[in-house]
XYZ file of C-alpha atoms in Angstrom:
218
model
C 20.788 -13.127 -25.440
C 21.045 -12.556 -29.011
C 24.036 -10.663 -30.785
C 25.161 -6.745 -29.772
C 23.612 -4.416 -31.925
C 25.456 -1.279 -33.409
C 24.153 1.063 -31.068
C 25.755 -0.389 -27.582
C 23.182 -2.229 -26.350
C 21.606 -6.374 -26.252
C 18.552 -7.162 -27.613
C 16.182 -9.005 -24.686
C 14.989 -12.820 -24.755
C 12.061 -13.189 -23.101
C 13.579 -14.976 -19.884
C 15.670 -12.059 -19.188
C 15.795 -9.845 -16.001
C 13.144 -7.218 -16.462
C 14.598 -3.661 -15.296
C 12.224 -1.751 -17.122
C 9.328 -0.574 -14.752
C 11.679 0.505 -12.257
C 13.377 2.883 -14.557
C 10.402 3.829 -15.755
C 9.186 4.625 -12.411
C 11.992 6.474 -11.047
C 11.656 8.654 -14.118
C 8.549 9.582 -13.782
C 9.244 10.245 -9.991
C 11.782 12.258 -10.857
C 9.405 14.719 -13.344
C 11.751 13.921 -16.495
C 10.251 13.206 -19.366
C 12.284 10.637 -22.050
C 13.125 13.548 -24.186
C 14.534 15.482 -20.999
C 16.269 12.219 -20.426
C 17.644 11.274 -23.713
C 19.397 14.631 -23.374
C 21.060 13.797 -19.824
C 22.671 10.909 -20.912
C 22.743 11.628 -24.757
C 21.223 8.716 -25.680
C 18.032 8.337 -27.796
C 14.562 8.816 -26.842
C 13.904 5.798 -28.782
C 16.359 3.544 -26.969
C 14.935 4.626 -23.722
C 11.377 3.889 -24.592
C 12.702 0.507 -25.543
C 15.056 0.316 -22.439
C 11.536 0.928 -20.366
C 9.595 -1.504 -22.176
C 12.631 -4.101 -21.538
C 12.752 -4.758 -25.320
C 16.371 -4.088 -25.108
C 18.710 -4.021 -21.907
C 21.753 -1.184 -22.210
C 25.063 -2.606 -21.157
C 26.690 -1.197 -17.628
C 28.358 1.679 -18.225
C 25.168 3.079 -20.140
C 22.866 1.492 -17.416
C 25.350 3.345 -14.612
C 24.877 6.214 -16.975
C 21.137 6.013 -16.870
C 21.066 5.447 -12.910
C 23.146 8.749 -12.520
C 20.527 10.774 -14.212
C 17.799 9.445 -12.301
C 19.852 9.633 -8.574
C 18.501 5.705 -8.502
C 21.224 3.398 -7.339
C 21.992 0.427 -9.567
C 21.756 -2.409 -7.411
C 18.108 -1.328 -6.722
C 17.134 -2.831 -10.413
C 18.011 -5.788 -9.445
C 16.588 -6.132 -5.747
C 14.003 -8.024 -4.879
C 10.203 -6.530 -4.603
C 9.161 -6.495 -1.045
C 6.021 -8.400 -0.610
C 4.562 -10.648 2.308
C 1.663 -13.228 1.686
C -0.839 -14.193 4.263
C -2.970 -17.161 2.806
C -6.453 -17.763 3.523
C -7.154 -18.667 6.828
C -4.234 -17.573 8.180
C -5.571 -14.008 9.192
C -4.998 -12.724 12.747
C -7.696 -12.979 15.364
C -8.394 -9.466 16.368
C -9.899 -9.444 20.098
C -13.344 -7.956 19.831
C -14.119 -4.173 21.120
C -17.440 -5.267 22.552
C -16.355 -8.887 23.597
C -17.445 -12.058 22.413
C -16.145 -14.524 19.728
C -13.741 -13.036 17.166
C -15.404 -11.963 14.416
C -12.920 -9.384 12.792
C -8.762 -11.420 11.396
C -5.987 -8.737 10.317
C -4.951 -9.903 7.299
C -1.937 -7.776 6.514
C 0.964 -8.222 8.488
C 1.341 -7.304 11.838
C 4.643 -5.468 11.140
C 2.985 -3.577 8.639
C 3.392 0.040 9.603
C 1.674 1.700 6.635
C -1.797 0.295 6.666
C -4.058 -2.630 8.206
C -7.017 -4.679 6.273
C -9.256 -6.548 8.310
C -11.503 -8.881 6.956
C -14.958 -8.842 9.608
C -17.771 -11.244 9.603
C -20.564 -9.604 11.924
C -23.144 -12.054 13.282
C -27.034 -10.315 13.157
C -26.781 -7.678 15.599
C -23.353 -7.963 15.911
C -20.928 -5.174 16.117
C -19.294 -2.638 18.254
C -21.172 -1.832 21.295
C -23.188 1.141 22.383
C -20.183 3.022 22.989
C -18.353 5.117 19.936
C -14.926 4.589 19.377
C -12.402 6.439 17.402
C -8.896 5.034 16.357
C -5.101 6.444 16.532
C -4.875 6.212 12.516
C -5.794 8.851 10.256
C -8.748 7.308 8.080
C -10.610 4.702 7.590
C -12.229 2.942 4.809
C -15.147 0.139 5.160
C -16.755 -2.003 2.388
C -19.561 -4.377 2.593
C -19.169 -7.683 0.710
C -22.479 -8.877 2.099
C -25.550 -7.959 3.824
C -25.792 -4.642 5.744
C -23.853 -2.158 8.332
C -24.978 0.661 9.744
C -22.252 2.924 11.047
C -22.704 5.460 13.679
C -21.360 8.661 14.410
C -21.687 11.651 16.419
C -24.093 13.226 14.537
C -26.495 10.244 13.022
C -25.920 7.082 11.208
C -25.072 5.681 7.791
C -26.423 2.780 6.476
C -24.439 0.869 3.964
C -25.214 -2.318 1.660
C -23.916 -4.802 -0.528
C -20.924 -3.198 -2.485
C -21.745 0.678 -0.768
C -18.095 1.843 0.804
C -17.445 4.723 3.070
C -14.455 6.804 3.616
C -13.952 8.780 6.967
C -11.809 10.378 9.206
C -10.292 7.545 11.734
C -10.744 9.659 14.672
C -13.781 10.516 13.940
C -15.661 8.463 17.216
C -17.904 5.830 15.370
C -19.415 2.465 15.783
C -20.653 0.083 14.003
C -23.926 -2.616 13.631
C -25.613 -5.224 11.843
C -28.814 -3.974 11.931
C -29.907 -7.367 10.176
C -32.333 -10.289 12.252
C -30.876 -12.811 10.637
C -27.815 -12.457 7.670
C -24.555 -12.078 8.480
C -22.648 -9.242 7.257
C -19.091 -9.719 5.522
C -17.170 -6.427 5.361
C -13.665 -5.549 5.008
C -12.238 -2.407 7.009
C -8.985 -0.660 4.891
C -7.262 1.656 8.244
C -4.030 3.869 7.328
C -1.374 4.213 8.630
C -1.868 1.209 11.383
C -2.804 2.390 14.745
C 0.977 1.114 16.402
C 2.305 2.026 12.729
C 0.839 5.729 13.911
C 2.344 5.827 17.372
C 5.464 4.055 16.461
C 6.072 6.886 13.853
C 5.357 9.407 16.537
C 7.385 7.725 18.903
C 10.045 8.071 16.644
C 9.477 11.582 16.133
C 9.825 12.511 19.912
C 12.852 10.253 20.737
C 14.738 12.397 17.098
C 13.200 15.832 18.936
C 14.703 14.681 22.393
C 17.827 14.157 21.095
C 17.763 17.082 18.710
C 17.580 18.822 22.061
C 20.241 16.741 23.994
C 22.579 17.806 21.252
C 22.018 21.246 21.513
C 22.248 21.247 25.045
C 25.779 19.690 24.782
């Protein structure tokens, strides 16, 4: 680091820990503005810009300061970013709704409460079944890479090709076709929160209920 400058704080060297976006963030998430929090720690708007842009790193007790403004605890600047890599190939198999060889990997994690992706690869005439199916998630999203899907519902079909996407309601019963004689379509199926992440969460909402009421009954 170079030399302190007059105004309490380090200038940055390139190589050094990057705090910025964070603050930034939690700033924003807390509806302040830098002007609105410039006043809360009287410091200037111009040193917090900087600050954000990590052209200059404020020493602790004006970092602490900072923190306290934004309720954002200290030691979550310098955490790690959760993250969790699954390489090519390394997708899960999913076991088919209509049987047959896999043809649709999960490749987010399987712990993953939040959402799923699923990379498919659907053979010509491959797909769901006749039957309609509808999933414990809240909606779903499905993109086609290559070739064509036709997805049915209820009340008719849509056909979708190269590059179309379509956005719907999870529950929503639906299947799903390549209507193609001979290309294979690629797609890739977005579906939030995960089905378990869904039940989990409402597992975890009866089990807080039941004890709400085993507490009251005490």
């Amino acid at each position: 680091m170079d030399e302190t400058l007059g105004d309490g704080h380090l200038e940055l060297d390139a190589e050094d820990l990057k705090i910025g976006a964070r603050l930034r963030a939690a700033r924003k998430g807390s509806a302040l503005t830098l002007e609105q929090l410039a006043q809360a720690t009287n410091l200037s708007r111009a040193f917090l810009s900087r600050v954000e842009n990590d052209t200059a790193l404020p020493r602790l007790p004006t970092l602490i300061a900072i923190c306290r403004a934004l309720a954002l605890p200290v030691g979550s600047l310098f955490t790690a970013a959760e993250e969790s890599l699954v390489r090519s190939g390394e997708g899960l198999p999913i076991v088919p709704v209509a049987g047959g060889e896999v043809v649709e990997w999960l490749v987010t994690p399987s712990s993953e409460p939040n959402v799923q992706l699923l990379r498919a690869s659907y053979p010509p005439g491959g797909g769901s079944g006749e039957d309609l199916h509808e999933l414990d998630a809240e909606v779903e999203v499905v993109h086609v890479q290559r070739g064509r899907l036709i997805i049915s519902f209820a009340t008719g079909d849509v056909e979708l090709r190269e590059g179309d996407t379509l956005t719907f309601r999870a529950k929503e019963p639906h299947g799903w076709r390549n209507p193609d004689a001979h290309a294979t379509a690629d797609v890739l199926w977005v579906i939030a929160p995960a089905p378990w992440g869904l039940r989990r969460r409402a597992a975890a909402a009866e089990t807080a209920q039941t004890d709400l009421v085993s507490i009251a009954g005490a």
